[in-house]
């Protein structure tokens, strides 16, 4: 059974993430865990925050109302899902409401549970200030130890026929491919390998790397794309790519204030879902 965590704020992009998860149930059982978190307005971020408010009754009443509102919102959202998508025998839905920041709640839930995938939808049109100070989605991706599937709001369909990998070595390709097959088990895809001409491995190297996993049933097409988000996004459009698979690439430290990673830029530009795999050290922590 595929265990999928979907953070939700009950908006349309969250519904699209659930709809995509339903599509993954065609050949297996899927358990969807819907997670909503509400922030504690009394927590200021310092160690003495619990002493800032002496009236515990007011505090508890407000927290109970916030939790009740989140629980009610979750119930309405699940009803919406079942009305629009129906009941499917291969899909089960669980719900969880947690207190705290969204990114912290997701990390805590992942730490305590055995997940296969995190899916969330994003709105690509956002204000400059919101992008400057970072999306919650970037933090989720950076912290995740399992693959994260991002569904941009410009995604036009749920089919997965043409799949592109951003690769440079046989080892990288093998890791991407194994993670991909764990989520998408069918075998009639066309795969596109894209990267810089001097860095991308060739057809024979790729087939050798994937011989065991591919079982000889995969059609390959190779594209030379310089390592820039705009060039990759253009390549995805020209080849009608349904899914992009890549490793997370972070920009850390002071540089991150002014510079975005390739992964982050592609979330703004791509018109297809992006399966983002954790960094090698985090994948190793969970045994991949």
PDB file of C-alpha atoms in Angstrom:
ATOM      1  CA  UNK A   1       0.000   0.000   0.000  1.00  0.00           C
ATOM      2  CA  UNK A   2       1.242   3.456  -0.933  1.00  0.00           C
ATOM      3  CA  UNK A   3       1.164   5.790   2.066  1.00  0.00           C
ATOM      4  CA  UNK A   4       0.656   9.386   0.889  1.00  0.00           C
ATOM      5  CA  UNK A   5       0.616  12.497   3.053  1.00  0.00           C
ATOM      6  CA  UNK A   6      -1.236  15.501   1.609  1.00  0.00           C
ATOM      7  CA  UNK A   7      -1.044  18.784   3.538  1.00  0.00           C
ATOM      8  CA  UNK A   8      -4.207  20.761   2.925  1.00  0.00           C
ATOM      9  CA  UNK A   9      -5.593  24.226   3.526  1.00  0.00           C
ATOM     10  CA  UNK A  10      -8.886  23.066   1.942  1.00  0.00           C
ATOM     11  CA  UNK A  11      -8.328  25.204  -1.192  1.00  0.00           C
ATOM     12  CA  UNK A  12      -8.620  24.034  -4.816  1.00  0.00           C
ATOM     13  CA  UNK A  13      -4.898  23.302  -5.222  1.00  0.00           C
ATOM     14  CA  UNK A  14      -5.203  20.865  -2.291  1.00  0.00           C
ATOM     15  CA  UNK A  15      -8.078  19.143  -4.042  1.00  0.00           C
ATOM     16  CA  UNK A  16      -5.951  18.771  -7.189  1.00  0.00           C
ATOM     17  CA  UNK A  17      -3.286  17.026  -5.104  1.00  0.00           C
ATOM     18  CA  UNK A  18      -5.895  14.562  -3.827  1.00  0.00           C
ATOM     19  CA  UNK A  19      -7.216  13.970  -7.351  1.00  0.00           C
ATOM     20  CA  UNK A  20      -3.691  13.136  -8.498  1.00  0.00           C
ATOM     21  CA  UNK A  21      -3.275  10.718  -5.580  1.00  0.00           C
ATOM     22  CA  UNK A  22      -6.495   8.992  -6.635  1.00  0.00           C
ATOM     23  CA  UNK A  23      -4.917   8.447 -10.051  1.00  0.00           C
ATOM     24  CA  UNK A  24      -2.059   6.529  -8.442  1.00  0.00           C
ATOM     25  CA  UNK A  25      -4.537   3.925  -7.145  1.00  0.00           C
ATOM     26  CA  UNK A  26      -5.150   2.262 -10.519  1.00  0.00           C
ATOM     27  CA  UNK A  27      -2.689  -0.552  -9.842  1.00  0.00           C
ATOM     28  CA  UNK A  28      -2.373  -0.564  -6.036  1.00  0.00           C
ATOM     29  CA  UNK A  29      -3.946   0.317  -2.728  1.00  0.00           C
ATOM     30  CA  UNK A  30      -3.427   3.941  -1.712  1.00  0.00           C
ATOM     31  CA  UNK A  31      -3.883   5.375   1.764  1.00  0.00           C
ATOM     32  CA  UNK A  32      -4.204   9.174   1.774  1.00  0.00           C
ATOM     33  CA  UNK A  33      -3.537  11.051   4.997  1.00  0.00           C
ATOM     34  CA  UNK A  34      -4.924  14.585   4.859  1.00  0.00           C
ATOM     35  CA  UNK A  35      -3.092  16.893   7.253  1.00  0.00           C
ATOM     36  CA  UNK A  36      -4.217  20.350   8.331  1.00  0.00           C
ATOM     37  CA  UNK A  37      -2.388  22.408  10.926  1.00  0.00           C
ATOM     38  CA  UNK A  38      -3.422  25.511  12.825  1.00  0.00           C
ATOM     39  CA  UNK A  39      -0.958  27.914  14.379  1.00  0.00           C
ATOM     40  CA  UNK A  40      -0.938  28.634  18.083  1.00  0.00           C
ATOM     41  CA  UNK A  41      -1.392  32.441  18.313  1.00  0.00           C
ATOM     42  CA  UNK A  42       0.116  32.480  21.789  1.00  0.00           C
ATOM     43  CA  UNK A  43       3.476  31.028  20.816  1.00  0.00           C
ATOM     44  CA  UNK A  44       6.002  33.773  20.134  1.00  0.00           C
ATOM     45  CA  UNK A  45       8.983  31.553  19.447  1.00  0.00           C
ATOM     46  CA  UNK A  46      10.868  32.083  22.725  1.00  0.00           C
ATOM     47  CA  UNK A  47      11.289  29.652  25.593  1.00  0.00           C
ATOM     48  CA  UNK A  48       9.105  31.725  27.921  1.00  0.00           C
ATOM     49  CA  UNK A  49       6.130  31.924  25.543  1.00  0.00           C
ATOM     50  CA  UNK A  50       3.961  29.818  27.843  1.00  0.00           C
ATOM     51  CA  UNK A  51       4.285  32.550  30.484  1.00  0.00           C
ATOM     52  CA  UNK A  52       3.203  35.399  28.223  1.00  0.00           C
ATOM     53  CA  UNK A  53      -0.500  34.780  28.907  1.00  0.00           C
ATOM     54  CA  UNK A  54      -1.707  34.182  32.435  1.00  0.00           C
ATOM     55  CA  UNK A  55      -5.340  33.525  31.608  1.00  0.00           C
ATOM     56  CA  UNK A  56      -5.196  29.834  30.777  1.00  0.00           C
ATOM     57  CA  UNK A  57      -8.956  29.608  30.311  1.00  0.00           C
ATOM     58  CA  UNK A  58      -8.953  32.151  27.474  1.00  0.00           C
ATOM     59  CA  UNK A  59      -5.973  30.433  25.900  1.00  0.00           C
ATOM     60  CA  UNK A  60      -7.579  26.997  26.017  1.00  0.00           C
ATOM     61  CA  UNK A  61     -10.912  28.278  24.706  1.00  0.00           C
ATOM     62  CA  UNK A  62      -9.266  29.880  21.678  1.00  0.00           C
ATOM     63  CA  UNK A  63      -7.131  26.846  20.929  1.00  0.00           C
ATOM     64  CA  UNK A  64     -10.167  24.596  21.177  1.00  0.00           C
ATOM     65  CA  UNK A  65     -12.053  26.838  18.739  1.00  0.00           C
ATOM     66  CA  UNK A  66      -9.147  26.835  16.287  1.00  0.00           C
ATOM     67  CA  UNK A  67      -8.973  23.052  16.464  1.00  0.00           C
ATOM     68  CA  UNK A  68     -12.751  22.753  16.099  1.00  0.00           C
ATOM     69  CA  UNK A  69     -12.737  25.030  13.037  1.00  0.00           C
ATOM     70  CA  UNK A  70      -9.908  23.009  11.474  1.00  0.00           C
ATOM     71  CA  UNK A  71     -11.737  19.747  12.167  1.00  0.00           C
ATOM     72  CA  UNK A  72     -14.950  21.094  10.632  1.00  0.00           C
ATOM     73  CA  UNK A  73     -13.046  22.359   7.604  1.00  0.00           C
ATOM     74  CA  UNK A  74     -11.491  18.912   7.175  1.00  0.00           C
ATOM     75  CA  UNK A  75     -14.894  17.216   7.288  1.00  0.00           C
ATOM     76  CA  UNK A  76     -16.254  19.537   4.597  1.00  0.00           C
ATOM     77  CA  UNK A  77     -13.146  18.990   2.473  1.00  0.00           C
ATOM     78  CA  UNK A  78     -13.469  15.187   2.674  1.00  0.00           C
ATOM     79  CA  UNK A  79     -17.135  15.438   1.681  1.00  0.00           C
ATOM     80  CA  UNK A  80     -16.097  17.551  -1.318  1.00  0.00           C
ATOM     81  CA  UNK A  81     -13.537  14.928  -2.331  1.00  0.00           C
ATOM     82  CA  UNK A  82     -16.018  12.071  -2.142  1.00  0.00           C
ATOM     83  CA  UNK A  83     -18.663  14.050  -4.023  1.00  0.00           C
ATOM     84  CA  UNK A  84     -16.298  14.967  -6.876  1.00  0.00           C
ATOM     85  CA  UNK A  85     -14.158  11.828  -7.028  1.00  0.00           C
ATOM     86  CA  UNK A  86     -16.510   9.214  -5.607  1.00  0.00           C
ATOM     87  CA  UNK A  87     -15.615   6.217  -3.476  1.00  0.00           C
ATOM     88  CA  UNK A  88     -12.909   3.990  -4.911  1.00  0.00           C
ATOM     89  CA  UNK A  89     -12.110   0.605  -3.455  1.00  0.00           C
ATOM     90  CA  UNK A  90      -8.363   1.108  -3.802  1.00  0.00           C
ATOM     91  CA  UNK A  91      -8.347   4.408  -1.886  1.00  0.00           C
ATOM     92  CA  UNK A  92      -8.700   5.001   1.835  1.00  0.00           C
ATOM     93  CA  UNK A  93      -8.634   8.431   3.471  1.00  0.00           C
ATOM     94  CA  UNK A  94      -7.474   9.357   6.947  1.00  0.00           C
ATOM     95  CA  UNK A  95      -7.453  12.837   8.448  1.00  0.00           C
ATOM     96  CA  UNK A  96      -5.233  14.540  10.977  1.00  0.00           C
ATOM     97  CA  UNK A  97      -5.435  18.002  12.541  1.00  0.00           C
ATOM     98  CA  UNK A  98      -2.298  19.213  14.325  1.00  0.00           C
ATOM     99  CA  UNK A  99      -1.296  22.354  16.176  1.00  0.00           C
ATOM    100  CA  UNK A 100       1.774  24.222  14.959  1.00  0.00           C
ATOM    101  CA  UNK A 101       3.387  25.593  11.825  1.00  0.00           C
ATOM    102  CA  UNK A 102       2.570  23.642   8.677  1.00  0.00           C
ATOM    103  CA  UNK A 103       6.171  22.734   7.917  1.00  0.00           C
ATOM    104  CA  UNK A 104       6.772  21.586  11.502  1.00  0.00           C
ATOM    105  CA  UNK A 105       3.578  19.525  11.588  1.00  0.00           C
ATOM    106  CA  UNK A 106       4.540  17.768   8.355  1.00  0.00           C
ATOM    107  CA  UNK A 107       8.034  16.985   9.603  1.00  0.00           C
ATOM    108  CA  UNK A 108       6.716  15.702  12.931  1.00  0.00           C
ATOM    109  CA  UNK A 109       4.197  13.495  11.156  1.00  0.00           C
ATOM    110  CA  UNK A 110       6.831  12.143   8.774  1.00  0.00           C
ATOM    111  CA  UNK A 111       9.164  11.400  11.695  1.00  0.00           C
ATOM    112  CA  UNK A 112       6.458   9.397  13.455  1.00  0.00           C
ATOM    113  CA  UNK A 113       5.046   7.518  10.446  1.00  0.00           C
ATOM    114  CA  UNK A 114       6.227   5.364   7.568  1.00  0.00           C
ATOM    115  CA  UNK A 115       5.399   7.426   4.473  1.00  0.00           C
ATOM    116  CA  UNK A 116       6.103   6.754   0.799  1.00  0.00           C
ATOM    117  CA  UNK A 117       5.222  10.138  -0.667  1.00  0.00           C
ATOM    118  CA  UNK A 118       4.171  13.695   0.144  1.00  0.00           C
ATOM    119  CA  UNK A 119       1.938  15.495  -2.377  1.00  0.00           C
ATOM    120  CA  UNK A 120       0.839  19.099  -2.386  1.00  0.00           C
ATOM    121  CA  UNK A 121      -0.494  21.600  -4.891  1.00  0.00           C
ATOM    122  CA  UNK A 122       0.991  25.043  -5.394  1.00  0.00           C
ATOM    123  CA  UNK A 123      -0.154  28.348  -6.810  1.00  0.00           C
ATOM    124  CA  UNK A 124       2.537  29.559  -9.185  1.00  0.00           C
ATOM    125  CA  UNK A 125       1.463  33.201  -9.248  1.00  0.00           C
ATOM    126  CA  UNK A 126       2.615  34.676  -5.967  1.00  0.00           C
ATOM    127  CA  UNK A 127       3.799  38.051  -4.766  1.00  0.00           C
ATOM    128  CA  UNK A 128       7.452  39.047  -4.910  1.00  0.00           C
ATOM    129  CA  UNK A 129       7.624  39.441  -1.112  1.00  0.00           C
ATOM    130  CA  UNK A 130       6.217  35.956  -0.547  1.00  0.00           C
ATOM    131  CA  UNK A 131       8.821  34.476  -2.864  1.00  0.00           C
ATOM    132  CA  UNK A 132      11.574  36.581  -1.285  1.00  0.00           C
ATOM    133  CA  UNK A 133      10.921  35.233   2.190  1.00  0.00           C
ATOM    134  CA  UNK A 134      10.335  31.705   0.942  1.00  0.00           C
ATOM    135  CA  UNK A 135       7.393  29.437   0.439  1.00  0.00           C
ATOM    136  CA  UNK A 136       6.376  26.865   2.982  1.00  0.00           C
ATOM    137  CA  UNK A 137       6.701  24.370   0.123  1.00  0.00           C
ATOM    138  CA  UNK A 138      10.456  24.971  -0.102  1.00  0.00           C
ATOM    139  CA  UNK A 139      10.878  24.142   3.575  1.00  0.00           C
ATOM    140  CA  UNK A 140       8.771  20.995   3.201  1.00  0.00           C
ATOM    141  CA  UNK A 141      10.884  19.803   0.283  1.00  0.00           C
ATOM    142  CA  UNK A 142      14.162  20.617   2.010  1.00  0.00           C
ATOM    143  CA  UNK A 143      13.162  18.756   5.186  1.00  0.00           C
ATOM    144  CA  UNK A 144      11.520  15.724   3.568  1.00  0.00           C
ATOM    145  CA  UNK A 145      13.138  12.297   3.677  1.00  0.00           C
ATOM    146  CA  UNK A 146      10.633  10.865   1.179  1.00  0.00           C
ATOM    147  CA  UNK A 147       9.880  11.996  -2.382  1.00  0.00           C
ATOM    148  CA  UNK A 148       7.685  15.079  -2.702  1.00  0.00           C
ATOM    149  CA  UNK A 149       5.277  15.407  -5.623  1.00  0.00           C
ATOM    150  CA  UNK A 150       4.437  19.027  -6.437  1.00  0.00           C
ATOM    151  CA  UNK A 151       1.302  19.722  -8.512  1.00  0.00           C
ATOM    152  CA  UNK A 152       1.458  23.228 -10.077  1.00  0.00           C
ATOM    153  CA  UNK A 153      -1.879  24.915 -10.695  1.00  0.00           C
ATOM    154  CA  UNK A 154      -1.000  25.063 -14.408  1.00  0.00           C
ATOM    155  CA  UNK A 155      -1.066  21.244 -14.664  1.00  0.00           C
ATOM    156  CA  UNK A 156      -3.507  20.356 -17.426  1.00  0.00           C
ATOM    157  CA  UNK A 157      -4.045  16.625 -16.873  1.00  0.00           C
ATOM    158  CA  UNK A 158      -3.355  13.601 -14.707  1.00  0.00           C
ATOM    159  CA  UNK A 159      -1.896  11.272 -17.344  1.00  0.00           C
ATOM    160  CA  UNK A 160       1.691  10.042 -16.992  1.00  0.00           C
ATOM    161  CA  UNK A 161       2.953   8.863 -20.375  1.00  0.00           C
ATOM    162  CA  UNK A 162       6.012  11.028 -21.020  1.00  0.00           C
ATOM    163  CA  UNK A 163       8.476  11.297 -18.136  1.00  0.00           C
ATOM    164  CA  UNK A 164      11.610  13.452 -18.044  1.00  0.00           C
ATOM    165  CA  UNK A 165      14.614  12.981 -15.756  1.00  0.00           C
ATOM    166  CA  UNK A 166      17.250  15.609 -15.043  1.00  0.00           C
ATOM    167  CA  UNK A 167      20.375  13.448 -14.892  1.00  0.00           C
ATOM    168  CA  UNK A 168      24.143  13.615 -15.168  1.00  0.00           C
ATOM    169  CA  UNK A 169      25.478  10.206 -14.071  1.00  0.00           C
ATOM    170  CA  UNK A 170      24.451   6.554 -14.159  1.00  0.00           C
ATOM    171  CA  UNK A 171      24.250   6.522 -10.366  1.00  0.00           C
ATOM    172  CA  UNK A 172      21.928   9.534 -10.329  1.00  0.00           C
ATOM    173  CA  UNK A 173      19.727   8.052 -13.049  1.00  0.00           C
ATOM    174  CA  UNK A 174      19.462   4.694 -11.295  1.00  0.00           C
ATOM    175  CA  UNK A 175      18.430   6.365  -8.036  1.00  0.00           C
ATOM    176  CA  UNK A 176      15.845   8.565  -9.760  1.00  0.00           C
ATOM    177  CA  UNK A 177      14.446   5.653 -11.713  1.00  0.00           C
ATOM    178  CA  UNK A 178      14.060   3.344  -8.716  1.00  0.00           C
ATOM    179  CA  UNK A 179      12.279   6.059  -6.751  1.00  0.00           C
ATOM    180  CA  UNK A 180      10.040   6.762  -9.735  1.00  0.00           C
ATOM    181  CA  UNK A 181       9.032   3.097 -10.114  1.00  0.00           C
ATOM    182  CA  UNK A 182       8.118   2.914  -6.445  1.00  0.00           C
ATOM    183  CA  UNK A 183       5.399   5.490  -7.074  1.00  0.00           C
ATOM    184  CA  UNK A 184       4.571   4.707 -10.727  1.00  0.00           C
ATOM    185  CA  UNK A 185       4.751   0.931 -11.328  1.00  0.00           C
ATOM    186  CA  UNK A 186       3.363   0.609 -14.861  1.00  0.00           C
ATOM    187  CA  UNK A 187       5.877   0.025 -17.671  1.00  0.00           C
ATOM    188  CA  UNK A 188       4.694   1.712 -20.879  1.00  0.00           C
ATOM    189  CA  UNK A 189       6.281   5.135 -20.486  1.00  0.00           C
ATOM    190  CA  UNK A 190       8.504   7.119 -22.800  1.00  0.00           C
ATOM    191  CA  UNK A 191      11.454   8.488 -20.869  1.00  0.00           C
ATOM    192  CA  UNK A 192      13.338  11.649 -21.709  1.00  0.00           C
ATOM    193  CA  UNK A 193      16.776  12.242 -20.210  1.00  0.00           C
ATOM    194  CA  UNK A 194      17.759  15.868 -20.237  1.00  0.00           C
ATOM    195  CA  UNK A 195      20.801  17.815 -19.140  1.00  0.00           C
ATOM    196  CA  UNK A 196      23.812  19.700 -20.452  1.00  0.00           C
ATOM    197  CA  UNK A 197      25.475  18.048 -23.522  1.00  0.00           C
ATOM    198  CA  UNK A 198      28.779  17.630 -21.647  1.00  0.00           C
ATOM    199  CA  UNK A 199      27.123  16.269 -18.503  1.00  0.00           C
ATOM    200  CA  UNK A 200      24.249  14.053 -19.598  1.00  0.00           C
ATOM    201  CA  UNK A 201      24.991  10.343 -19.938  1.00  0.00           C
ATOM    202  CA  UNK A 202      24.416   8.759 -23.332  1.00  0.00           C
ATOM    203  CA  UNK A 203      21.789   6.242 -24.504  1.00  0.00           C
ATOM    204  CA  UNK A 204      23.954   3.149 -24.043  1.00  0.00           C
ATOM    205  CA  UNK A 205      25.034   4.184 -20.554  1.00  0.00           C
ATOM    206  CA  UNK A 206      21.429   4.860 -19.603  1.00  0.00           C
ATOM    207  CA  UNK A 207      20.167   1.530 -20.903  1.00  0.00           C
ATOM    208  CA  UNK A 208      22.972  -0.277 -19.095  1.00  0.00           C
ATOM    209  CA  UNK A 209      22.143   1.522 -15.864  1.00  0.00           C
ATOM    210  CA  UNK A 210      18.424   0.669 -16.104  1.00  0.00           C
ATOM    211  CA  UNK A 211      18.582  -2.781 -17.692  1.00  0.00           C
ATOM    212  CA  UNK A 212      17.490  -4.632 -14.556  1.00  0.00           C
ATOM    213  CA  UNK A 213      14.687  -2.256 -13.558  1.00  0.00           C
ATOM    214  CA  UNK A 214      13.392  -1.457 -17.047  1.00  0.00           C
ATOM    215  CA  UNK A 215      12.997  -5.058 -18.242  1.00  0.00           C
ATOM    216  CA  UNK A 216      13.619  -3.871 -21.798  1.00  0.00           C
ATOM    217  CA  UNK A 217      10.188  -2.234 -22.105  1.00  0.00           C
ATOM    218  CA  UNK A 218      11.138   1.431 -22.038  1.00  0.00           C
ATOM    219  CA  UNK A 219      11.476   3.804 -24.966  1.00  0.00           C
ATOM    220  CA  UNK A 220      14.171   6.434 -24.490  1.00  0.00           C
ATOM    221  CA  UNK A 221      14.549   9.849 -26.017  1.00  0.00           C
ATOM    222  CA  UNK A 222      17.506  12.070 -25.185  1.00  0.00           C
ATOM    223  CA  UNK A 223      17.626  15.834 -25.063  1.00  0.00           C
ATOM    224  CA  UNK A 224      20.525  18.201 -24.549  1.00  0.00           C
ATOM    225  CA  UNK A 225      19.348  21.000 -22.292  1.00  0.00           C
ATOM    226  CA  UNK A 226      21.616  23.446 -20.545  1.00  0.00           C
ATOM    227  CA  UNK A 227      21.197  23.459 -16.786  1.00  0.00           C
ATOM    228  CA  UNK A 228      18.789  26.376 -16.470  1.00  0.00           C
ATOM    229  CA  UNK A 229      15.198  26.391 -15.318  1.00  0.00           C
ATOM    230  CA  UNK A 230      13.901  28.255 -18.389  1.00  0.00           C
ATOM    231  CA  UNK A 231      15.604  25.860 -20.815  1.00  0.00           C
ATOM    232  CA  UNK A 232      14.267  22.823 -18.951  1.00  0.00           C
ATOM    233  CA  UNK A 233      10.744  24.267 -18.740  1.00  0.00           C
ATOM    234  CA  UNK A 234      10.796  24.947 -22.484  1.00  0.00           C
ATOM    235  CA  UNK A 235      11.989  21.389 -23.134  1.00  0.00           C
ATOM    236  CA  UNK A 236       9.109  20.027 -21.026  1.00  0.00           C
ATOM    237  CA  UNK A 237       6.565  22.003 -23.054  1.00  0.00           C
ATOM    238  CA  UNK A 238       8.046  21.068 -26.437  1.00  0.00           C
ATOM    239  CA  UNK A 239       7.955  17.343 -25.629  1.00  0.00           C
ATOM    240  CA  UNK A 240       4.581  17.335 -23.838  1.00  0.00           C
ATOM    241  CA  UNK A 241       6.155  15.991 -20.668  1.00  0.00           C
ATOM    242  CA  UNK A 242       3.646  14.759 -18.081  1.00  0.00           C
ATOM    243  CA  UNK A 243       6.065  14.415 -15.170  1.00  0.00           C
ATOM    244  CA  UNK A 244       9.519  15.740 -14.300  1.00  0.00           C
ATOM    245  CA  UNK A 245      11.725  13.734 -11.919  1.00  0.00           C
ATOM    246  CA  UNK A 246      14.716  15.380 -10.260  1.00  0.00           C
ATOM    247  CA  UNK A 247      16.777  15.571  -7.109  1.00  0.00           C
ATOM    248  CA  UNK A 248      16.296  18.465  -4.733  1.00  0.00           C
ATOM    249  CA  UNK A 249      18.927  21.136  -5.183  1.00  0.00           C
ATOM    250  CA  UNK A 250      19.167  23.624  -2.359  1.00  0.00           C
ATOM    251  CA  UNK A 251      20.727  27.058  -2.184  1.00  0.00           C
ATOM    252  CA  UNK A 252      21.876  27.505   1.395  1.00  0.00           C
ATOM    253  CA  UNK A 253      22.999  30.298   3.680  1.00  0.00           C
ATOM    254  CA  UNK A 254      23.002  34.000   2.870  1.00  0.00           C
ATOM    255  CA  UNK A 255      22.953  33.237  -0.865  1.00  0.00           C
ATOM    256  CA  UNK A 256      19.451  31.772  -0.538  1.00  0.00           C
ATOM    257  CA  UNK A 257      18.026  35.261   0.139  1.00  0.00           C
ATOM    258  CA  UNK A 258      18.913  36.426  -3.361  1.00  0.00           C
ATOM    259  CA  UNK A 259      19.197  33.231  -5.382  1.00  0.00           C
ATOM    260  CA  UNK A 260      16.688  30.447  -6.038  1.00  0.00           C
ATOM    261  CA  UNK A 261      17.568  26.845  -6.766  1.00  0.00           C
ATOM    262  CA  UNK A 262      16.774  25.134 -10.070  1.00  0.00           C
ATOM    263  CA  UNK A 263      14.132  23.109  -8.244  1.00  0.00           C
ATOM    264  CA  UNK A 264      12.444  26.215  -6.858  1.00  0.00           C
ATOM    265  CA  UNK A 265      12.466  27.977 -10.230  1.00  0.00           C
ATOM    266  CA  UNK A 266      10.991  24.937 -11.963  1.00  0.00           C
ATOM    267  CA  UNK A 267       8.079  24.965  -9.525  1.00  0.00           C
ATOM    268  CA  UNK A 268       7.290  28.444 -10.891  1.00  0.00           C
ATOM    269  CA  UNK A 269       7.768  27.571 -14.569  1.00  0.00           C
ATOM    270  CA  UNK A 270       6.816  23.934 -15.149  1.00  0.00           C
ATOM    271  CA  UNK A 271       3.365  23.056 -16.446  1.00  0.00           C
ATOM    272  CA  UNK A 272       3.519  19.466 -15.229  1.00  0.00           C
ATOM    273  CA  UNK A 273       3.899  17.767 -11.834  1.00  0.00           C
ATOM    274  CA  UNK A 274       7.429  17.500 -10.425  1.00  0.00           C
ATOM    275  CA  UNK A 275       8.569  14.485  -8.417  1.00  0.00           C
ATOM    276  CA  UNK A 276      11.373  15.841  -6.219  1.00  0.00           C
ATOM    277  CA  UNK A 277      13.573  13.287  -4.509  1.00  0.00           C
ATOM    278  CA  UNK A 278      15.374  14.070  -1.258  1.00  0.00           C
ATOM    279  CA  UNK A 279      19.062  14.730  -1.110  1.00  0.00           C
ATOM    280  CA  UNK A 280      21.201  11.602  -1.101  1.00  0.00           C
ATOM    281  CA  UNK A 281      22.016  11.748   2.608  1.00  0.00           C
ATOM    282  CA  UNK A 282      18.332  12.033   3.589  1.00  0.00           C
ATOM    283  CA  UNK A 283      17.351   9.196   1.251  1.00  0.00           C
ATOM    284  CA  UNK A 284      20.065   7.076   2.840  1.00  0.00           C
ATOM    285  CA  UNK A 285      18.587   7.759   6.284  1.00  0.00           C
ATOM    286  CA  UNK A 286      15.395   6.001   5.264  1.00  0.00           C
ATOM    287  CA  UNK A 287      17.180   3.134   3.503  1.00  0.00           C
ATOM    288  CA  UNK A 288      16.711   4.024  -0.193  1.00  0.00           C
TER     289      UNK A 288
END
